[in-house]
Amino acid sequence: MYDTLFAHRHYTMKIIYLITYVALANGVEKFEVFRQWTLLNYTWRSQAEYKDALKTRRYVPQNNAPAGIKIYRNILYASVPKFREGVPVTLTTVENKPFNPLLTPFPSWELNDDSDCGNLQNVQSMEIDTKGTMWVLDGARINNYTRCPTKLVLLDLNNVGKVIRVKVFPNEVSLKVGGFLNDLVVDETSGGFAYITDASPVDPGLIVYSKEKNEAWKLRDSSMFSGKTDPQLFIKGSVVDSSYPIDGIALSPPRDDRIVYYCSVGSDVLYSIPTSVLKNQQLANTGEWRKNITAVGRKLGQSDGITIDSDGDLFYTLPTFYGVGKWNTSTPLWTSELFDRDEQQMVWTDGFAFDQRGYIYLITNYMYKFIQPKETLFHDGRVLFRVFRYHTGTKSYLYDK
Ligand SMILES: *[C@@H]1O[C@H](CO)[C@@H](O)[C@H](O)[C@H]1NC(C)=O
Ligand SMILES: *[C@@H]1O[C@H](CO)[C@@H](O)[C@H](O)[C@H]1NC(C)=O
Ligand SMILES: *[C@@H]1O[C@H](CO)[C@@H](O)[C@H](O)[C@H]1NC(C)=O
Ligand SMILES: *[C@@H]1O[C@H](CO)[C@@H](O)[C@H](O)[C@H]1NC(C)=O
């Protein structure tokens, strides 16, 4: 249905893309490099520990890649998901230095000790609300590095990352073997909600968590599957596994009935659903909520992370274009533009963050290679990971202007 509905617009967008491509090829660059790495390394507690970690392969430097980034009070936080052996910690702060900044386990080495299910196991992303609470998604369970249930951990950034709450998800909500809590947005209205994408290849869906009730429920719909009809992902000449389901999620700013937008890596269709529907647990049980899903249209291509700023502009990653798209959510989706691209520097545009000073941040990280243990990594000393920033003069979707 969506194919016929959007085919014409899609074609128009491709033409717009080509025109924009030419414009950008003439050197209109927007994002500037903020941080970059050839390799991730940590602030080890001692030289002995560092040497021992190398020897025992608790730390295999080339297997470490940053994924989620967020900023609070000028501190950059980064998650390091475990997709290969030798990733010693999974949540960190980044040293304030442009080239190869060291990562420090956050809130501590102890909370990053994965031998205890109560500690952080495998974190893909996090969000920080306006009060300084970090909502950490400890839910990458698509490999065998942990057998602990998935969970959401709330940390108080104004109190050295003290644990405020741990919500362990039951298997009915997110699988402890095969779950993949991928991204989230936080809604601070009605006592606080998180809307979470579960990119599980087995049981994908959209999880709603009410902070007030401390309860979670999951919505499952075909729009959240991978959308096998779409073209394969081509990056740097090779075909990339695009079978990931619902992944990118964005929330409109706190005005009226807020809208959640979501998309799967395997499809370029963007969907939306009102938060008043998501928040209604009874409605979730009936299946009636499916009537409230809207297929908004097609983006310029498939995406990983997406986000919205306080002005209502939706930024979306475009890994196959080595770039980022931008759409004013008050206008039709087909008017969206290729905002920036850089085939050399932006390899796998993954996700976004905002600071409180008017910048949007973008991380690029070759993730299509890291997530597939069979893929061979580079060993030529190239820069693999970059954090870019661009001044929008706006804040994140958490703020109303
Ligand atoms: C990694 O960081 C430690 C300090 O924590 C340092 O001693 C070591 O030389 C670094 N290794 C590399 C390869 O940069
Ligand atoms: C995890 O372990 C199970 C059983 O030991 C095995 O069948 C499966 O292939 C493993 N999964 C991965 C991703 O290595
Ligand atoms: C959800 O869909 C139902 C049935 O189409 C409709 O009556 C209702 O107004 C919708 N709710 C919202 C919040 O859009
Ligand atoms: C988005 O579009 C609306 C309607 O055309 C316009 O009023 C608004 O200023 C635009 N927003 C931005 C941030 O450009």
Tab-separated table of N, CA, C and O in Angstrom, residues 94-175:
chain	number	residue	atom	x	y	z
A	94	VAL	N	33.822	10.961	28.128
A	94	VAL	CA	34.907	11.172	27.160
A	94	VAL	C	35.764	12.354	27.591
A	94	VAL	O	35.236	13.433	27.903
A	95	GLU	N	37.059	12.123	27.589
A	95	GLU	CA	38.020	13.174	27.930
A	95	GLU	C	37.832	14.382	27.004
A	95	GLU	O	37.529	14.231	25.819
A	96	ASN	N	38.096	15.574	27.557
A	96	ASN	CA	37.863	16.820	26.838
A	96	ASN	C	39.048	17.164	25.941
A	96	ASN	O	39.847	18.033	26.257
A	97	LYS	N	39.177	16.450	24.833
A	97	LYS	CA	40.361	16.570	23.984
A	97	LYS	C	39.956	16.104	22.583
A	97	LYS	O	39.210	15.139	22.453
A	98	PRO	N	40.425	16.812	21.512
A	98	PRO	CA	39.887	16.486	20.187
A	98	PRO	C	40.312	15.142	19.593
A	98	PRO	O	39.518	14.491	18.922
A	99	PHE	N	41.558	14.713	19.824
A	99	PHE	CA	42.033	13.511	19.134
A	99	PHE	C	42.321	12.371	20.108
A	99	PHE	O	43.040	12.547	21.090
A	100	ASN	N	41.755	11.214	19.818
A	100	ASN	CA	41.881	10.034	20.674
A	100	ASN	C	41.665	10.313	22.169
A	100	ASN	O	42.477	9.879	23.009
A	101	PRO	N	40.601	11.007	22.525
A	101	PRO	CA	40.335	11.215	23.948
A	101	PRO	C	40.092	9.872	24.646
A	101	PRO	O	39.481	8.973	24.062
A	102	LEU	N	40.616	9.746	25.852
A	102	LEU	CA	40.424	8.508	26.623
A	102	LEU	C	39.002	8.471	27.196
A	102	LEU	O	38.397	9.506	27.444
A	103	LEU	N	38.500	7.264	27.388
A	103	LEU	CA	37.180	7.086	27.979
A	103	LEU	C	37.343	6.638	29.426
A	103	LEU	O	38.218	5.825	29.734
A	104	THR	N	36.485	7.158	30.289
A	104	THR	CA	36.481	6.757	31.695
A	104	THR	C	35.164	6.053	31.991
A	104	THR	O	34.105	6.600	31.671
A	105	PRO	N	35.218	4.855	32.583
A	105	PRO	CA	33.979	4.138	32.893
A	105	PRO	C	33.052	5.014	33.736
A	105	PRO	O	33.513	5.690	34.655
A	106	PHE	N	31.764	5.012	33.394
A	106	PHE	CA	30.805	5.818	34.125
A	106	PHE	C	29.664	4.926	34.608
A	106	PHE	O	29.201	4.080	33.844
A	107	PRO	N	29.151	5.081	35.815
A	107	PRO	CA	29.664	5.976	36.851
A	107	PRO	C	30.947	5.457	37.502
A	107	PRO	O	31.617	6.234	38.188
A	108	SER	N	31.310	4.188	37.268
A	108	SER	CA	32.491	3.620	37.926
A	108	SER	C	32.904	2.338	37.208
A	108	SER	O	32.125	1.773	36.433
A	109	TRP	N	34.105	1.865	37.485
A	109	TRP	CA	34.521	0.540	37.015
A	109	TRP	C	33.587	-0.518	37.600
A	109	TRP	O	33.221	-1.478	36.938
A	110	GLU	N	33.204	-0.304	38.867
A	110	GLU	CA	32.384	-1.298	39.576
A	110	GLU	C	31.041	-1.502	38.879
A	110	GLU	O	30.623	-2.637	38.650
A	111	LEU	N	30.353	-0.393	38.505
A	111	LEU	CA	29.035	-0.561	37.878
A	111	LEU	C	29.174	-1.105	36.453
A	111	LEU	O	28.210	-1.537	35.844
A	112	ASN	N	30.406	-1.087	35.922
A	112	ASN	CA	30.645	-1.650	34.591
A	112	ASN	C	31.185	-3.081	34.656
A	112	ASN	O	31.573	-3.642	33.629
A	113	ASP	N	31.195	-3.649	35.855
A	113	ASP	CA	31.675	-5.028	36.014
A	113	ASP	C	30.528	-5.985	35.656
A	113	ASP	O	29.600	-6.175	36.439
A	114	ASP	N	30.611	-6.594	34.489
A	114	ASP	CA	29.464	-7.365	33.987
A	114	ASP	C	29.341	-8.777	34.572
A	114	ASP	O	28.495	-9.552	34.136
A	115	SER	N	30.149	-9.090	35.591
A	115	SER	CA	30.018	-10.425	36.191
A	115	SER	C	28.787	-10.499	37.103
A	115	SER	O	28.404	-11.572	37.539
A	116	ASP	N	28.166	-9.347	37.356
A	116	ASP	CA	26.977	-9.290	38.209
A	116	ASP	C	25.834	-8.684	37.396
A	116	ASP	O	25.966	-7.577	36.871
A	117	CYS	N	24.708	-9.406	37.305
A	117	CYS	CA	23.568	-8.932	36.501
A	117	CYS	C	23.020	-7.582	36.973
A	117	CYS	O	22.341	-6.885	36.225
A	118	GLY	N	23.306	-7.212	38.225
A	118	GLY	CA	22.852	-5.919	38.737
A	118	GLY	C	23.612	-4.765	38.112
A	118	GLY	O	23.158	-3.622	38.135
A	119	ASN	N	24.799	-5.043	37.565
A	119	ASN	CA	25.620	-4.001	36.948
A	119	ASN	C	25.313	-3.878	35.457
A	119	ASN	O	24.585	-4.680	34.895
A	120	LEU	N	25.916	-2.874	34.832
A	120	LEU	CA	25.697	-2.654	33.403
A	120	LEU	C	26.355	-3.773	32.598
A	120	LEU	O	27.504	-4.148	32.863
A	121	GLN	N	25.608	-4.306	31.642
A	121	GLN	CA	26.084	-5.432	30.848
A	121	GLN	C	26.495	-5.020	29.437
A	121	GLN	O	27.627	-5.227	29.019
A	122	ASN	N	25.536	-4.486	28.694
A	122	ASN	CA	25.776	-4.197	27.282
A	122	ASN	C	24.828	-3.085	26.860
A	122	ASN	O	23.664	-3.317	26.595
A	123	VAL	N	25.386	-1.863	26.853
A	123	VAL	CA	24.564	-0.663	26.651
A	123	VAL	C	24.701	-0.159	25.220
A	123	VAL	O	25.814	0.041	24.729
A	124	GLN	N	23.567	0.050	24.570
A	124	GLN	CA	23.577	0.595	23.213
A	124	GLN	C	23.375	2.110	23.230
A	124	GLN	O	24.049	2.829	22.520
A	125	SER	N	22.435	2.594	24.047
A	125	SER	CA	22.236	4.039	24.074
A	125	SER	C	21.591	4.504	25.357
A	125	SER	O	21.221	3.700	26.217
A	126	MET	N	21.480	5.817	25.472
A	126	MET	CA	20.936	6.424	26.691
A	126	MET	C	20.369	7.791	26.328
A	126	MET	O	20.619	8.311	25.246
A	127	GLU	N	19.611	8.365	27.251
A	127	GLU	CA	19.080	9.719	27.084
A	127	GLU	C	19.258	10.424	28.415
A	127	GLU	O	19.334	9.763	29.458
A	128	ILE	N	19.362	11.764	28.366
A	128	ILE	CA	19.484	12.536	29.600
A	128	ILE	C	18.343	13.541	29.628
A	128	ILE	O	18.184	14.321	28.681
A	129	ASP	N	17.526	13.505	30.677
A	129	ASP	CA	16.365	14.411	30.720
A	129	ASP	C	16.782	15.783	31.235
A	129	ASP	O	17.948	16.024	31.556
A	130	THR	N	15.810	16.702	31.316
A	130	THR	CA	16.144	18.092	31.655
A	130	THR	C	16.589	18.241	33.110
A	130	THR	O	17.172	19.245	33.478
A	131	LYS	N	16.294	17.233	33.948
A	131	LYS	CA	16.668	17.299	35.367
A	131	LYS	C	18.055	16.703	35.628
A	131	LYS	O	18.520	16.680	36.759
A	132	GLY	N	18.678	16.141	34.583
A	132	GLY	CA	19.992	15.536	34.780
A	132	GLY	C	19.929	14.075	35.159
A	132	GLY	O	20.885	13.519	35.716
A	133	THR	N	18.811	13.414	34.872
A	133	THR	CA	18.738	11.962	35.062
A	133	THR	C	19.078	11.286	33.739
A	133	THR	O	18.490	11.616	32.705
A	134	MET	N	20.045	10.377	33.788
A	134	MET	CA	20.388	9.616	32.586
A	134	MET	C	19.595	8.310	32.582
A	134	MET	O	19.602	7.575	33.565
A	135	TRP	N	18.901	8.049	31.458
A	135	TRP	CA	18.108	6.824	31.284
A	135	TRP	C	18.946	5.890	30.416
A	135	TRP	O	19.120	6.144	29.216
A	136	VAL	N	19.504	4.852	31.013
A	136	VAL	CA	20.448	3.983	30.320
A	136	VAL	C	19.766	2.688	29.874
A	136	VAL	O	19.181	1.969	30.686
A	137	LEU	N	19.869	2.400	28.588
A	137	LEU	CA	19.284	1.165	28.043
A	137	LEU	C	20.327	0.062	28.057
A	137	LEU	O	21.228	0.041	27.209
A	138	ASP	N	20.226	-0.835	29.020
A	138	ASP	CA	21.156	-1.962	29.090
A	138	ASP	C	20.438	-3.165	28.478
A	138	ASP	O	19.858	-3.989	29.186
A	139	GLY	N	20.467	-3.240	27.151
A	139	GLY	CA	19.607	-4.249	26.526
A	139	GLY	C	20.080	-4.804	25.203
A	139	GLY	O	19.272	-5.283	24.415
A	140	ALA	N	21.388	-4.760	24.927
A	140	ALA	CA	21.890	-5.429	23.716
A	140	ALA	C	22.132	-6.899	24.073
A	140	ALA	O	23.067	-7.219	24.805
A	141	ARG	N	21.246	-7.762	23.587
A	141	ARG	CA	21.309	-9.187	23.957
A	141	ARG	C	21.302	-10.068	22.702
A	141	ARG	O	20.724	-11.154	22.697
A	142	ILE	N	21.913	-9.558	21.613
A	142	ILE	CA	21.893	-10.304	20.354
A	142	ILE	C	23.124	-11.196	20.199
A	142	ILE	O	23.359	-11.763	19.146
A	143	ASN	N	23.940	-11.284	21.246
A	143	ASN	CA	25.075	-12.205	21.212
A	143	ASN	C	25.207	-12.862	22.577
A	143	ASN	O	24.296	-12.761	23.407
A	144	ASN	N	26.321	-13.512	22.807
A	144	ASN	CA	26.428	-14.311	24.034
A	144	ASN	C	27.330	-13.703	25.101
A	144	ASN	O	27.801	-14.399	25.971
A	145	TYR	N	27.535	-12.362	25.034
A	145	TYR	CA	28.414	-11.755	26.033
A	145	TYR	C	27.738	-11.597	27.389
A	145	TYR	O	28.392	-11.373	28.391
A	146	THR	N	26.412	-11.681	27.415
A	146	THR	CA	25.712	-11.667	28.696
A	146	THR	C	24.429	-12.476	28.565
A	146	THR	O	23.863	-12.568	27.482
A	147	ARG	N	23.995	-13.070	29.665
A	147	ARG	CA	22.724	-13.785	29.696
A	147	ARG	C	21.779	-13.120	30.688
A	147	ARG	O	20.778	-13.705	31.097
A	148	CYS	N	22.092	-11.888	31.094
A	148	CYS	CA	21.250	-11.199	32.079
A	148	CYS	C	20.037	-10.583	31.386
A	148	CYS	O	20.114	-10.193	30.225
A	149	PRO	N	18.909	-10.460	32.096
A	149	PRO	CA	17.731	-9.797	31.518
A	149	PRO	C	18.049	-8.352	31.108
A	149	PRO	O	18.982	-7.745	31.652
A	150	THR	N	17.266	-7.820	30.171
A	150	THR	CA	17.459	-6.428	29.770
A	150	THR	C	16.918	-5.529	30.876
A	150	THR	O	16.048	-5.936	31.649
A	151	LYS	N	17.429	-4.309	30.919
A	151	LYS	CA	16.939	-3.381	31.950
A	151	LYS	C	17.156	-1.922	31.550
A	151	LYS	O	17.928	-1.616	30.639
A	152	LEU	N	16.427	-1.073	32.261
A	152	LEU	CA	16.579	0.373	32.142
A	152	LEU	C	17.127	0.855	33.473
A	152	LEU	O	16.573	0.528	34.521
A	153	VAL	N	18.233	1.601	33.439
A	153	VAL	CA	18.863	2.062	34.676
A	153	VAL	C	18.843	3.589	34.681
A	153	VAL	O	19.247	4.215	33.700
A	154	LEU	N	18.338	4.181	35.763
A	154	LEU	CA	18.325	5.636	35.869
A	154	LEU	C	19.456	6.090	36.786
A	154	LEU	O	19.572	5.620	37.917
A	155	LEU	N	20.291	7.018	36.273
A	155	LEU	CA	21.445	7.516	37.017
A	155	LEU	C	21.301	9.022	37.236
A	155	LEU	O	20.870	9.742	36.329
A	156	ASP	N	21.699	9.479	38.417
A	156	ASP	CA	21.611	10.899	38.746
A	156	ASP	C	22.933	11.592	38.410
A	156	ASP	O	23.915	11.463	39.138
A	157	LEU	N	22.956	12.341	37.316
A	157	LEU	CA	24.206	12.981	36.885
A	157	LEU	C	24.594	14.140	37.794
A	157	LEU	O	25.726	14.604	37.765
A	158	ASN	N	23.650	14.626	38.589
A	158	ASN	CA	23.987	15.698	39.532
A	158	ASN	C	24.508	15.135	40.849
A	158	ASN	O	24.781	15.874	41.779
A	159	ASN	N	24.599	13.813	40.925
A	159	ASN	CA	25.097	13.176	42.140
A	159	ASN	C	25.988	11.991	41.739
A	159	ASN	O	25.660	10.831	42.001
A	160	VAL	N	27.094	12.316	41.056
A	160	VAL	CA	28.124	11.374	40.604
A	160	VAL	C	27.573	10.065	40.000
A	160	VAL	O	28.180	9.007	40.123
A	161	GLY	N	26.426	10.169	39.348
A	161	GLY	CA	25.888	8.998	38.651
A	161	GLY	C	25.279	7.948	39.565
A	161	GLY	O	25.189	6.767	39.211
A	162	LYS	N	24.830	8.391	40.729
A	162	LYS	CA	24.199	7.466	41.681
A	162	LYS	C	22.984	6.791	41.020
A	162	LYS	O	22.209	7.432	40.315
A	163	VAL	N	22.848	5.481	41.286
A	163	VAL	CA	21.720	4.739	40.711
A	163	VAL	C	20.424	5.160	41.403
A	163	VAL	O	20.306	5.070	42.631
A	164	ILE	N	19.472	5.659	40.607
A	164	ILE	CA	18.178	6.081	41.160
A	164	ILE	C	17.183	4.924	41.087
A	164	ILE	O	16.373	4.717	41.977
A	165	ARG	N	17.233	4.187	39.966
A	165	ARG	CA	16.287	3.087	39.783
A	165	ARG	C	16.831	2.080	38.778
A	165	ARG	O	17.528	2.456	37.839
A	166	VAL	N	16.490	0.806	38.994
A	166	VAL	CA	16.787	-0.235	38.014
A	166	VAL	C	15.470	-0.923	37.688
A	166	VAL	O	14.813	-1.458	38.579
A	167	LYS	N	15.049	-0.857	36.434
A	167	LYS	CA	13.834	-1.565	36.018
A	167	LYS	C	14.252	-2.743	35.136
A	167	LYS	O	14.709	-2.555	34.007
A	168	VAL	N	14.123	-3.935	35.678
A	168	VAL	CA	14.453	-5.138	34.915
A	168	VAL	C	13.224	-5.523	34.104
A	168	VAL	O	12.125	-5.610	34.650
A	169	PHE	N	13.393	-5.705	32.792
A	169	PHE	CA	12.245	-6.044	31.956
A	169	PHE	C	12.003	-7.545	31.955
A	169	PHE	O	12.942	-8.333	31.806
A	170	PRO	N	10.730	-7.943	32.103
A	170	PRO	CA	10.416	-9.367	31.993
A	170	PRO	C	10.585	-9.825	30.544
A	170	PRO	O	10.550	-8.992	29.626
A	171	ASN	N	10.731	-11.092	30.357
A	171	ASN	CA	10.942	-11.659	29.017
A	171	ASN	C	9.810	-11.324	28.043
A	171	ASN	O	10.033	-11.189	26.853
A	172	GLU	N	8.573	-11.179	28.565
A	172	GLU	CA	7.426	-10.852	27.698
A	172	GLU	C	7.609	-9.467	27.082
A	172	GLU	O	7.040	-9.172	26.039
A	173	VAL	N	8.377	-8.603	27.752
A	173	VAL	CA	8.568	-7.253	27.236
A	173	VAL	C	9.824	-7.198	26.360
A	173	VAL	O	9.822	-6.613	25.281
A	174	SER	N	10.903	-7.844	26.826
A	174	SER	CA	12.146	-7.806	26.066
A	174	SER	C	12.948	-9.070	26.377
A	174	SER	O	13.189	-9.382	27.537
A	175	LEU	N	13.354	-9.759	25.331
A	175	LEU	CA	13.988	-11.066	25.517
A	175	LEU	C	15.391	-10.953	26.105
A	175	LEU	O	16.205	-10.153	25.644
